[in-house]
Amino acid sequence: MTQLVLFNVTNGLIIGAFYVLMALGLSLILNLSNVINFAHGGFLVIGGYIAYTITPYVGFWGALLIAPPLTAVIGLIVERLLIRPRYGRDPLYSLLLTFGLAFIIEDGTRFIGWAQGKPVTIPAFLAQPVSYEFFFITGYRVFMVVVVLFIVALLFFLLRYTRLGIRIRAGTLDLETVSALGVNVRMLRSLNFAVGVFLAGLSGVLAAGQLGLEPTMGAGLLMPSFVAIIVGGVGSLPGTLLGGLLIGVASGITAVFFPSASEAIMYVLMAVVLLVRPRGLLGEEGMMT
């Protein structure tokens, strides 16, 4: 039983790591641009399929370095052509736009011929378990956790100690004042959107090596990512990190005792948090920390 619990907790942490990367990107875009990006899961799929396409030519490591920036470039184009004209309007417009875009991306992958699941080859040494006793903890799982921790630390450094990050944080509080101080708000929003999409693309590459690829994989990770933002607190990036890991582990533990409730538990957890602390666990009204 102990090994079974540990196995499911490990799975929960891995899935929670995907939730964290997805939710951080969603939170960045929502906080600054007030856009509820339902296409975020689609960008994950794009990142994963870019990695799948280029892996035979550049290898897994090359795909890991190339696919997320390429996904961010695609995100910049989408933001410039489709989303930017909706800034300042009712958020419902951008929500419906990205909701439709998510279906376009999903059906587009099927049209290209990727309707069936596609595996992404990872280095053989990463596929090996780290020990015989804990055979389910592979090198790739450890690698994913390390990458997520590194990216989260890098993102927090970016937001706290760089000019771009300080402007993003200031913009979440009062975008009009930031604009009045001479900051190019359009460029700021575009760069912020690109960072968020970069995180989705990175999630896609990592998920491709662990879960394989399919057109609907982004949709399966999207709603839990929104739940992670709500549980942790809208506007709080540390809260988003906590929320993603918390719902991942909660789902893993629940799968041991009540397998049928492993997905429902995250929504129960969200409801409890909203009843006890409507701002979320680390949320502060009007603040992004």
PDB file of C-alpha atoms in Angstrom:
ATOM      1  CA  MET A   1       0.000   0.000   0.000  1.00  0.00           C
ATOM      2  CA  THR A   2       2.845   2.397   0.828  1.00  0.00           C
ATOM      3  CA  GLN A   3       4.418   1.863  -2.568  1.00  0.00           C
ATOM      4  CA  LEU A   4       1.047   2.330  -4.268  1.00  0.00           C
ATOM      5  CA  VAL A   5       0.494   5.643  -2.462  1.00  0.00           C
ATOM      6  CA  LEU A   6       4.003   6.792  -3.329  1.00  0.00           C
ATOM      7  CA  PHE A   7       3.442   5.805  -6.955  1.00  0.00           C
ATOM      8  CA  ASN A   8       0.272   7.881  -7.164  1.00  0.00           C
ATOM      9  CA  VAL A   9       1.802  10.828  -5.308  1.00  0.00           C
ATOM     10  CA  THR A  10       4.679  10.781  -7.786  1.00  0.00           C
ATOM     11  CA  ASN A  11       2.222  10.733 -10.683  1.00  0.00           C
ATOM     12  CA  GLY A  12       0.345  13.583  -9.024  1.00  0.00           C
ATOM     13  CA  LEU A  13       3.506  15.654  -8.735  1.00  0.00           C
ATOM     14  CA  ILE A  14       4.347  15.069 -12.394  1.00  0.00           C
ATOM     15  CA  ILE A  15       0.868  16.033 -13.568  1.00  0.00           C
ATOM     16  CA  GLY A  16       0.939  18.915 -11.091  1.00  0.00           C
ATOM     17  CA  ALA A  17       4.152  20.141 -12.717  1.00  0.00           C
ATOM     18  CA  PHE A  18       2.314  20.343 -16.052  1.00  0.00           C
ATOM     19  CA  TYR A  19      -0.517  22.204 -14.336  1.00  0.00           C
ATOM     20  CA  VAL A  20       2.009  24.650 -12.872  1.00  0.00           C
ATOM     21  CA  LEU A  21       3.608  25.508 -16.213  1.00  0.00           C
ATOM     22  CA  MET A  22       0.236  25.835 -17.904  1.00  0.00           C
ATOM     23  CA  ALA A  23      -1.309  27.818 -15.062  1.00  0.00           C
ATOM     24  CA  LEU A  24       1.632  30.226 -14.793  1.00  0.00           C
ATOM     25  CA  GLY A  25       1.296  31.055 -18.483  1.00  0.00           C
ATOM     26  CA  LEU A  26      -2.457  31.481 -18.164  1.00  0.00           C
ATOM     27  CA  SER A  27      -2.022  33.654 -15.093  1.00  0.00           C
ATOM     28  CA  LEU A  28       0.515  35.945 -16.766  1.00  0.00           C
ATOM     29  CA  ILE A  29      -1.794  36.582 -19.715  1.00  0.00           C
ATOM     30  CA  LEU A  30      -4.897  36.994 -17.560  1.00  0.00           C
ATOM     31  CA  ASN A  31      -3.279  39.333 -15.040  1.00  0.00           C
ATOM     32  CA  LEU A  32      -1.864  41.811 -17.552  1.00  0.00           C
ATOM     33  CA  SER A  33      -4.158  41.595 -20.567  1.00  0.00           C
ATOM     34  CA  ASN A  34      -7.411  40.438 -18.951  1.00  0.00           C
ATOM     35  CA  VAL A  35      -7.631  37.667 -21.546  1.00  0.00           C
ATOM     36  CA  ILE A  36      -8.989  34.269 -20.536  1.00  0.00           C
ATOM     37  CA  ASN A  37      -6.943  32.246 -23.002  1.00  0.00           C
ATOM     38  CA  PHE A  38      -8.863  29.074 -23.784  1.00  0.00           C
ATOM     39  CA  ALA A  39      -6.419  28.412 -26.625  1.00  0.00           C
ATOM     40  CA  HIS A  40      -3.596  27.866 -24.121  1.00  0.00           C
ATOM     41  CA  GLY A  41      -4.029  24.096 -24.333  1.00  0.00           C
ATOM     42  CA  GLY A  42      -3.838  24.417 -28.107  1.00  0.00           C
ATOM     43  CA  PHE A  43      -0.442  26.097 -27.805  1.00  0.00           C
ATOM     44  CA  LEU A  44       0.674  23.153 -25.668  1.00  0.00           C
ATOM     45  CA  VAL A  45      -0.345  20.854 -28.514  1.00  0.00           C
ATOM     46  CA  ILE A  46       1.513  23.028 -31.025  1.00  0.00           C
ATOM     47  CA  GLY A  47       4.676  22.894 -28.917  1.00  0.00           C
ATOM     48  CA  GLY A  48       4.430  19.133 -28.602  1.00  0.00           C
ATOM     49  CA  TYR A  49       3.883  18.521 -32.309  1.00  0.00           C
ATOM     50  CA  ILE A  50       6.694  20.904 -33.277  1.00  0.00           C
ATOM     51  CA  ALA A  51       8.966  18.837 -31.027  1.00  0.00           C
ATOM     52  CA  TYR A  52       7.671  15.627 -32.613  1.00  0.00           C
ATOM     53  CA  THR A  53       8.343  16.988 -36.105  1.00  0.00           C
ATOM     54  CA  ILE A  54      11.888  18.211 -35.512  1.00  0.00           C
ATOM     55  CA  THR A  55      13.128  15.502 -33.120  1.00  0.00           C
ATOM     56  CA  PRO A  56      14.296  13.202 -35.979  1.00  0.00           C
ATOM     57  CA  TYR A  57      16.539  16.044 -37.222  1.00  0.00           C
ATOM     58  CA  VAL A  58      17.792  17.747 -34.057  1.00  0.00           C
ATOM     59  CA  GLY A  59      17.182  15.111 -31.379  1.00  0.00           C
ATOM     60  CA  PHE A  60      15.232  15.451 -28.166  1.00  0.00           C
ATOM     61  CA  TRP A  61      17.535  18.086 -26.654  1.00  0.00           C
ATOM     62  CA  GLY A  62      17.391  20.211 -29.768  1.00  0.00           C
ATOM     63  CA  ALA A  63      13.592  19.940 -29.828  1.00  0.00           C
ATOM     64  CA  LEU A  64      13.433  20.952 -26.169  1.00  0.00           C
ATOM     65  CA  LEU A  65      15.396  24.118 -26.945  1.00  0.00           C
ATOM     66  CA  ILE A  66      13.732  24.988 -30.264  1.00  0.00           C
ATOM     67  CA  ALA A  67      10.047  24.064 -29.931  1.00  0.00           C
ATOM     68  CA  PRO A  68       9.045  26.402 -27.042  1.00  0.00           C
ATOM     69  CA  PRO A  69      10.497  29.570 -28.686  1.00  0.00           C
ATOM     70  CA  LEU A  70       8.842  28.644 -31.992  1.00  0.00           C
ATOM     71  CA  THR A  71       5.555  28.206 -30.146  1.00  0.00           C
ATOM     72  CA  ALA A  72       6.063  31.651 -28.576  1.00  0.00           C
ATOM     73  CA  VAL A  73       6.569  33.156 -32.039  1.00  0.00           C
ATOM     74  CA  ILE A  74       3.291  31.602 -33.191  1.00  0.00           C
ATOM     75  CA  GLY A  75       1.680  33.029 -30.063  1.00  0.00           C
ATOM     76  CA  LEU A  76       3.028  36.486 -30.930  1.00  0.00           C
ATOM     77  CA  ILE A  77       1.463  36.259 -34.385  1.00  0.00           C
ATOM     78  CA  VAL A  78      -1.877  35.163 -32.929  1.00  0.00           C
ATOM     79  CA  GLU A  79      -1.763  37.944 -30.355  1.00  0.00           C
ATOM     80  CA  ARG A  80      -0.938  40.571 -32.966  1.00  0.00           C
ATOM     81  CA  LEU A  81      -3.540  39.539 -35.541  1.00  0.00           C
ATOM     82  CA  LEU A  82      -6.439  38.217 -33.460  1.00  0.00           C
ATOM     83  CA  ILE A  83      -6.236  39.170 -29.796  1.00  0.00           C
ATOM     84  CA  ARG A  84      -4.765  42.679 -29.817  1.00  0.00           C
ATOM     85  CA  PRO A  85      -7.805  44.188 -31.617  1.00  0.00           C
ATOM     86  CA  ARG A  86      -9.972  42.930 -28.709  1.00  0.00           C
ATOM     87  CA  TYR A  87      -8.029  44.690 -25.951  1.00  0.00           C
ATOM     88  CA  GLY A  88     -10.172  47.189 -24.112  1.00  0.00           C
ATOM     89  CA  ARG A  89     -13.383  45.445 -25.094  1.00  0.00           C
ATOM     90  CA  ASP A  90     -15.553  43.097 -23.076  1.00  0.00           C
ATOM     91  CA  PRO A  91     -13.395  40.070 -22.048  1.00  0.00           C
ATOM     92  CA  LEU A  92     -16.142  37.850 -23.434  1.00  0.00           C
ATOM     93  CA  TYR A  93     -14.937  38.651 -26.966  1.00  0.00           C
ATOM     94  CA  SER A  94     -11.420  37.353 -26.362  1.00  0.00           C
ATOM     95  CA  LEU A  95     -12.788  34.381 -24.428  1.00  0.00           C
ATOM     96  CA  LEU A  96     -14.986  33.322 -27.341  1.00  0.00           C
ATOM     97  CA  LEU A  97     -12.179  33.990 -29.801  1.00  0.00           C
ATOM     98  CA  THR A  98      -9.675  31.798 -27.961  1.00  0.00           C
ATOM     99  CA  PHE A  99     -12.347  29.158 -27.332  1.00  0.00           C
ATOM    100  CA  GLY A 100     -12.906  28.879 -31.068  1.00  0.00           C
ATOM    101  CA  LEU A 101      -9.166  28.982 -31.759  1.00  0.00           C
ATOM    102  CA  ALA A 102      -8.681  25.991 -29.457  1.00  0.00           C
ATOM    103  CA  PHE A 103     -11.027  23.927 -31.631  1.00  0.00           C
ATOM    104  CA  ILE A 104      -9.306  25.135 -34.794  1.00  0.00           C
ATOM    105  CA  ILE A 105      -5.923  23.992 -33.467  1.00  0.00           C
ATOM    106  CA  GLU A 106      -7.328  20.646 -32.350  1.00  0.00           C
ATOM    107  CA  ASP A 107      -9.036  19.938 -35.677  1.00  0.00           C
ATOM    108  CA  GLY A 108      -6.033  21.315 -37.566  1.00  0.00           C
ATOM    109  CA  THR A 109      -3.777  18.661 -36.062  1.00  0.00           C
ATOM    110  CA  ARG A 110      -6.242  16.003 -37.171  1.00  0.00           C
ATOM    111  CA  PHE A 111      -6.402  17.484 -40.673  1.00  0.00           C
ATOM    112  CA  ILE A 112      -2.621  17.385 -40.985  1.00  0.00           C
ATOM    113  CA  GLY A 113      -2.758  13.674 -40.214  1.00  0.00           C
ATOM    114  CA  TRP A 114      -1.926  13.590 -36.524  1.00  0.00           C
ATOM    115  CA  ALA A 115      -5.273  12.252 -35.304  1.00  0.00           C
ATOM    116  CA  GLN A 116      -3.601   9.184 -33.815  1.00  0.00           C
ATOM    117  CA  GLY A 117      -1.334   9.380 -30.813  1.00  0.00           C
ATOM    118  CA  LYS A 118       2.318  10.107 -31.579  1.00  0.00           C
ATOM    119  CA  PRO A 119       5.229   9.128 -29.317  1.00  0.00           C
ATOM    120  CA  VAL A 120       8.209  11.411 -28.824  1.00  0.00           C
ATOM    121  CA  THR A 121      11.473   9.570 -28.331  1.00  0.00           C
ATOM    122  CA  ILE A 122      13.421  10.531 -25.226  1.00  0.00           C
ATOM    123  CA  PRO A 123      17.072   9.663 -24.489  1.00  0.00           C
ATOM    124  CA  ALA A 124      17.398   6.063 -23.371  1.00  0.00           C
ATOM    125  CA  PHE A 125      19.155   6.899 -20.119  1.00  0.00           C
ATOM    126  CA  LEU A 126      16.229   9.113 -19.042  1.00  0.00           C
ATOM    127  CA  ALA A 127      13.791   6.241 -19.545  1.00  0.00           C
ATOM    128  CA  GLN A 128      15.563   4.138 -16.912  1.00  0.00           C
ATOM    129  CA  PRO A 129      14.299   4.013 -13.312  1.00  0.00           C
ATOM    130  CA  VAL A 130      16.480   5.729 -10.733  1.00  0.00           C
ATOM    131  CA  SER A 131      16.322   2.638  -8.498  1.00  0.00           C
ATOM    132  CA  TYR A 132      14.947  -0.898  -8.580  1.00  0.00           C
ATOM    133  CA  GLU A 133      12.846  -0.325  -5.474  1.00  0.00           C
ATOM    134  CA  PHE A 134      11.128   2.775  -6.863  1.00  0.00           C
ATOM    135  CA  PHE A 135      10.918   1.580 -10.449  1.00  0.00           C
ATOM    136  CA  PHE A 136       8.194   4.105 -11.303  1.00  0.00           C
ATOM    137  CA  ILE A 137      10.495   7.085 -10.667  1.00  0.00           C
ATOM    138  CA  THR A 138      12.346   7.328 -13.944  1.00  0.00           C
ATOM    139  CA  GLY A 139      15.120   9.684 -14.886  1.00  0.00           C
ATOM    140  CA  TYR A 140      12.736  11.531 -17.189  1.00  0.00           C
ATOM    141  CA  ARG A 141      10.303  12.221 -14.365  1.00  0.00           C
ATOM    142  CA  VAL A 142      13.094  13.619 -12.219  1.00  0.00           C
ATOM    143  CA  PHE A 143      14.303  15.636 -15.200  1.00  0.00           C
ATOM    144  CA  MET A 144      10.835  17.133 -15.715  1.00  0.00           C
ATOM    145  CA  VAL A 145      10.581  18.220 -12.094  1.00  0.00           C
ATOM    146  CA  VAL A 146      14.042  19.822 -12.284  1.00  0.00           C
ATOM    147  CA  VAL A 147      13.114  21.663 -15.491  1.00  0.00           C
ATOM    148  CA  VAL A 148       9.866  22.942 -13.990  1.00  0.00           C
ATOM    149  CA  LEU A 149      11.640  24.150 -10.844  1.00  0.00           C
ATOM    150  CA  PHE A 150      14.289  25.886 -12.943  1.00  0.00           C
ATOM    151  CA  ILE A 151      11.724  27.584 -15.187  1.00  0.00           C
ATOM    152  CA  VAL A 152       9.634  28.703 -12.212  1.00  0.00           C
ATOM    153  CA  ALA A 153      12.730  30.170 -10.526  1.00  0.00           C
ATOM    154  CA  LEU A 154      13.716  31.868 -13.788  1.00  0.00           C
ATOM    155  CA  LEU A 155      10.234  33.327 -14.199  1.00  0.00           C
ATOM    156  CA  PHE A 156      10.214  34.721 -10.672  1.00  0.00           C
ATOM    157  CA  PHE A 157      13.664  36.235 -11.264  1.00  0.00           C
ATOM    158  CA  LEU A 158      12.395  37.779 -14.514  1.00  0.00           C
ATOM    159  CA  LEU A 159       9.390  39.328 -12.809  1.00  0.00           C
ATOM    160  CA  ARG A 160      11.240  40.689  -9.788  1.00  0.00           C
ATOM    161  CA  TYR A 161      14.629  41.802 -11.069  1.00  0.00           C
ATOM    162  CA  THR A 162      14.342  42.722 -14.748  1.00  0.00           C
ATOM    163  CA  ARG A 163      12.880  45.844 -16.321  1.00  0.00           C
ATOM    164  CA  LEU A 164      10.407  43.808 -18.358  1.00  0.00           C
ATOM    165  CA  GLY A 165       9.227  41.905 -15.298  1.00  0.00           C
ATOM    166  CA  ILE A 166       8.847  45.040 -13.196  1.00  0.00           C
ATOM    167  CA  ARG A 167       6.784  46.622 -15.964  1.00  0.00           C
ATOM    168  CA  ILE A 168       4.604  43.523 -16.222  1.00  0.00           C
ATOM    169  CA  ARG A 169       3.983  43.544 -12.475  1.00  0.00           C
ATOM    170  CA  ALA A 170       3.231  47.261 -12.537  1.00  0.00           C
ATOM    171  CA  GLY A 171       0.898  46.789 -15.499  1.00  0.00           C
ATOM    172  CA  THR A 172      -1.178  44.251 -13.625  1.00  0.00           C
ATOM    173  CA  LEU A 173      -1.853  46.901 -10.990  1.00  0.00           C
ATOM    174  CA  ASP A 174      -2.441  49.970 -13.166  1.00  0.00           C
ATOM    175  CA  LEU A 175      -1.858  49.633 -16.888  1.00  0.00           C
ATOM    176  CA  GLU A 176      -3.021  53.181 -17.629  1.00  0.00           C
ATOM    177  CA  THR A 177      -0.389  54.682 -15.337  1.00  0.00           C
ATOM    178  CA  VAL A 178       2.304  52.482 -16.873  1.00  0.00           C
ATOM    179  CA  SER A 179       1.263  53.754 -20.298  1.00  0.00           C
ATOM    180  CA  ALA A 180       1.299  57.373 -19.086  1.00  0.00           C
ATOM    181  CA  LEU A 181       4.907  56.867 -17.948  1.00  0.00           C
ATOM    182  CA  GLY A 182       5.931  56.174 -21.536  1.00  0.00           C
ATOM    183  CA  VAL A 183       5.926  52.372 -21.589  1.00  0.00           C
ATOM    184  CA  ASN A 184       4.806  50.811 -24.878  1.00  0.00           C
ATOM    185  CA  VAL A 185       1.827  48.887 -23.531  1.00  0.00           C
ATOM    186  CA  ARG A 186       1.174  47.078 -26.807  1.00  0.00           C
ATOM    187  CA  MET A 187       4.709  45.703 -26.859  1.00  0.00           C
ATOM    188  CA  LEU A 188       4.492  44.868 -23.166  1.00  0.00           C
ATOM    189  CA  ARG A 189       1.332  42.868 -23.681  1.00  0.00           C
ATOM    190  CA  SER A 190       2.819  41.091 -26.687  1.00  0.00           C
ATOM    191  CA  LEU A 191       5.992  40.081 -24.830  1.00  0.00           C
ATOM    192  CA  ASN A 192       3.970  38.976 -21.822  1.00  0.00           C
ATOM    193  CA  PHE A 193       1.712  36.891 -24.065  1.00  0.00           C
ATOM    194  CA  ALA A 194       4.786  35.331 -25.689  1.00  0.00           C
ATOM    195  CA  VAL A 195       6.212  34.357 -22.289  1.00  0.00           C
ATOM    196  CA  GLY A 196       2.915  32.729 -21.371  1.00  0.00           C
ATOM    197  CA  VAL A 197       2.763  30.807 -24.653  1.00  0.00           C
ATOM    198  CA  PHE A 198       6.424  29.806 -24.248  1.00  0.00           C
ATOM    199  CA  LEU A 199       5.470  28.070 -20.990  1.00  0.00           C
ATOM    200  CA  ALA A 200       2.639  26.264 -22.778  1.00  0.00           C
ATOM    201  CA  GLY A 201       5.024  25.153 -25.536  1.00  0.00           C
ATOM    202  CA  LEU A 202       7.513  23.876 -22.979  1.00  0.00           C
ATOM    203  CA  SER A 203       4.702  21.966 -21.272  1.00  0.00           C
ATOM    204  CA  GLY A 204       3.875  20.390 -24.624  1.00  0.00           C
ATOM    205  CA  VAL A 205       7.427  19.174 -25.203  1.00  0.00           C
ATOM    206  CA  LEU A 206       7.719  17.725 -21.698  1.00  0.00           C
ATOM    207  CA  ALA A 207       4.258  16.161 -21.860  1.00  0.00           C
ATOM    208  CA  ALA A 208       5.049  14.630 -25.252  1.00  0.00           C
ATOM    209  CA  GLY A 209       7.964  12.716 -23.756  1.00  0.00           C
ATOM    210  CA  GLN A 210       5.912  11.485 -20.803  1.00  0.00           C
ATOM    211  CA  LEU A 211       2.342  11.081 -22.062  1.00  0.00           C
ATOM    212  CA  GLY A 212       2.708  10.977 -25.840  1.00  0.00           C
ATOM    213  CA  LEU A 213       0.871  13.299 -28.209  1.00  0.00           C
ATOM    214  CA  GLU A 214      -2.759  13.550 -29.222  1.00  0.00           C
ATOM    215  CA  PRO A 215      -4.859  16.481 -30.449  1.00  0.00           C
ATOM    216  CA  THR A 216      -6.969  16.639 -27.263  1.00  0.00           C
ATOM    217  CA  MET A 217      -4.152  16.548 -24.722  1.00  0.00           C
ATOM    218  CA  GLY A 218      -4.198  20.322 -24.259  1.00  0.00           C
ATOM    219  CA  ALA A 219      -7.877  20.347 -23.373  1.00  0.00           C
ATOM    220  CA  GLY A 220      -7.263  17.721 -20.712  1.00  0.00           C
ATOM    221  CA  LEU A 221      -4.693  19.935 -18.970  1.00  0.00           C
ATOM    222  CA  LEU A 222      -6.456  23.265 -19.480  1.00  0.00           C
ATOM    223  CA  MET A 223      -9.317  23.134 -16.984  1.00  0.00           C
ATOM    224  CA  PRO A 224      -7.151  21.841 -14.115  1.00  0.00           C
ATOM    225  CA  SER A 225      -4.785  24.728 -14.852  1.00  0.00           C
ATOM    226  CA  PHE A 226      -7.635  27.200 -14.391  1.00  0.00           C
ATOM    227  CA  VAL A 227      -8.519  25.399 -11.163  1.00  0.00           C
ATOM    228  CA  ALA A 228      -4.899  25.778 -10.008  1.00  0.00           C
ATOM    229  CA  ILE A 229      -5.110  29.545 -10.564  1.00  0.00           C
ATOM    230  CA  ILE A 230      -8.360  29.801  -8.576  1.00  0.00           C
ATOM    231  CA  VAL A 231      -7.155  27.582  -5.727  1.00  0.00           C
ATOM    232  CA  GLY A 232      -3.839  29.401  -5.432  1.00  0.00           C
ATOM    233  CA  GLY A 233      -5.351  32.844  -5.881  1.00  0.00           C
ATOM    234  CA  VAL A 234      -5.914  34.847  -9.048  1.00  0.00           C
ATOM    235  CA  GLY A 235      -3.038  37.294  -9.424  1.00  0.00           C
ATOM    236  CA  SER A 236      -0.607  35.353  -7.227  1.00  0.00           C
ATOM    237  CA  LEU A 237       2.107  33.461  -9.065  1.00  0.00           C
ATOM    238  CA  PRO A 238       3.318  31.682  -5.894  1.00  0.00           C
ATOM    239  CA  GLY A 239      -0.316  30.742  -5.320  1.00  0.00           C
ATOM    240  CA  THR A 240      -0.547  29.352  -8.842  1.00  0.00           C
ATOM    241  CA  LEU A 241       2.531  27.222  -8.164  1.00  0.00           C
ATOM    242  CA  LEU A 242       1.024  25.954  -4.907  1.00  0.00           C
ATOM    243  CA  GLY A 243      -2.377  25.352  -6.485  1.00  0.00           C
ATOM    244  CA  GLY A 244      -0.980  23.305  -9.380  1.00  0.00           C
ATOM    245  CA  LEU A 245       1.041  21.011  -7.142  1.00  0.00           C
ATOM    246  CA  LEU A 246      -1.769  20.729  -4.604  1.00  0.00           C
ATOM    247  CA  ILE A 247      -4.444  19.569  -7.033  1.00  0.00           C
ATOM    248  CA  GLY A 248      -1.992  17.216  -8.728  1.00  0.00           C
ATOM    249  CA  VAL A 249      -1.084  15.492  -5.469  1.00  0.00           C
ATOM    250  CA  ALA A 250      -4.719  15.495  -4.309  1.00  0.00           C
ATOM    251  CA  SER A 251      -5.762  13.740  -7.522  1.00  0.00           C
ATOM    252  CA  GLY A 252      -2.959  11.207  -7.139  1.00  0.00           C
ATOM    253  CA  ILE A 253      -3.826  10.322  -3.547  1.00  0.00           C
ATOM    254  CA  THR A 254      -7.548  10.145  -4.285  1.00  0.00           C
ATOM    255  CA  ALA A 255      -6.835   7.707  -7.131  1.00  0.00           C
ATOM    256  CA  VAL A 256      -5.537   5.204  -4.542  1.00  0.00           C
ATOM    257  CA  PHE A 257      -8.706   5.079  -2.465  1.00  0.00           C
ATOM    258  CA  PHE A 258     -11.461   6.410  -4.762  1.00  0.00           C
ATOM    259  CA  PRO A 259     -10.271   6.088  -8.391  1.00  0.00           C
ATOM    260  CA  SER A 260     -13.570   7.327  -9.820  1.00  0.00           C
ATOM    261  CA  ALA A 261     -13.213  10.612  -7.902  1.00  0.00           C
ATOM    262  CA  SER A 262      -9.614  11.366  -8.923  1.00  0.00           C
ATOM    263  CA  GLU A 263     -10.702  14.097 -11.331  1.00  0.00           C
ATOM    264  CA  ALA A 264     -13.633  15.413  -9.304  1.00  0.00           C
ATOM    265  CA  ILE A 265     -11.455  16.018  -6.233  1.00  0.00           C
ATOM    266  CA  MET A 266      -9.820  19.086  -7.763  1.00  0.00           C
ATOM    267  CA  TYR A 267     -13.206  20.757  -8.219  1.00  0.00           C
ATOM    268  CA  VAL A 268     -14.227  19.806  -4.688  1.00  0.00           C
ATOM    269  CA  LEU A 269     -10.979  21.317  -3.457  1.00  0.00           C
ATOM    270  CA  MET A 270     -11.662  24.477  -5.442  1.00  0.00           C
ATOM    271  CA  ALA A 271     -15.149  24.768  -3.959  1.00  0.00           C
ATOM    272  CA  VAL A 272     -13.818  24.347  -0.419  1.00  0.00           C
ATOM    273  CA  VAL A 273     -11.101  26.960  -0.942  1.00  0.00           C
ATOM    274  CA  LEU A 274     -13.596  29.435  -2.402  1.00  0.00           C
ATOM    275  CA  LEU A 275     -15.929  28.927   0.553  1.00  0.00           C
ATOM    276  CA  VAL A 276     -13.188  29.369   3.147  1.00  0.00           C
ATOM    277  CA  ARG A 277     -11.011  31.943   1.370  1.00  0.00           C
ATOM    278  CA  PRO A 278     -12.621  33.393  -1.773  1.00  0.00           C
ATOM    279  CA  ARG A 279      -9.337  35.039  -2.874  1.00  0.00           C
ATOM    280  CA  GLY A 280      -7.569  31.687  -2.982  1.00  0.00           C
ATOM    281  CA  LEU A 281      -4.845  30.354  -0.714  1.00  0.00           C
ATOM    282  CA  LEU A 282      -2.264  33.057  -1.476  1.00  0.00           C
ATOM    283  CA  GLY A 283      -4.378  35.531  -3.378  1.00  0.00           C
ATOM    284  CA  GLU A 284      -4.354  39.227  -2.568  1.00  0.00           C
ATOM    285  CA  GLU A 285      -6.961  41.425  -4.166  1.00  0.00           C
ATOM    286  CA  GLY A 286      -5.434  43.592  -6.873  1.00  0.00           C
ATOM    287  CA  MET A 287      -1.915  42.245  -6.327  1.00  0.00           C
ATOM    288  CA  MET A 288       0.470  39.970  -8.207  1.00  0.00           C
ATOM    289  CA  THR A 289       3.314  38.804  -6.010  1.00  0.00           C
TER     290      THR A 289
END
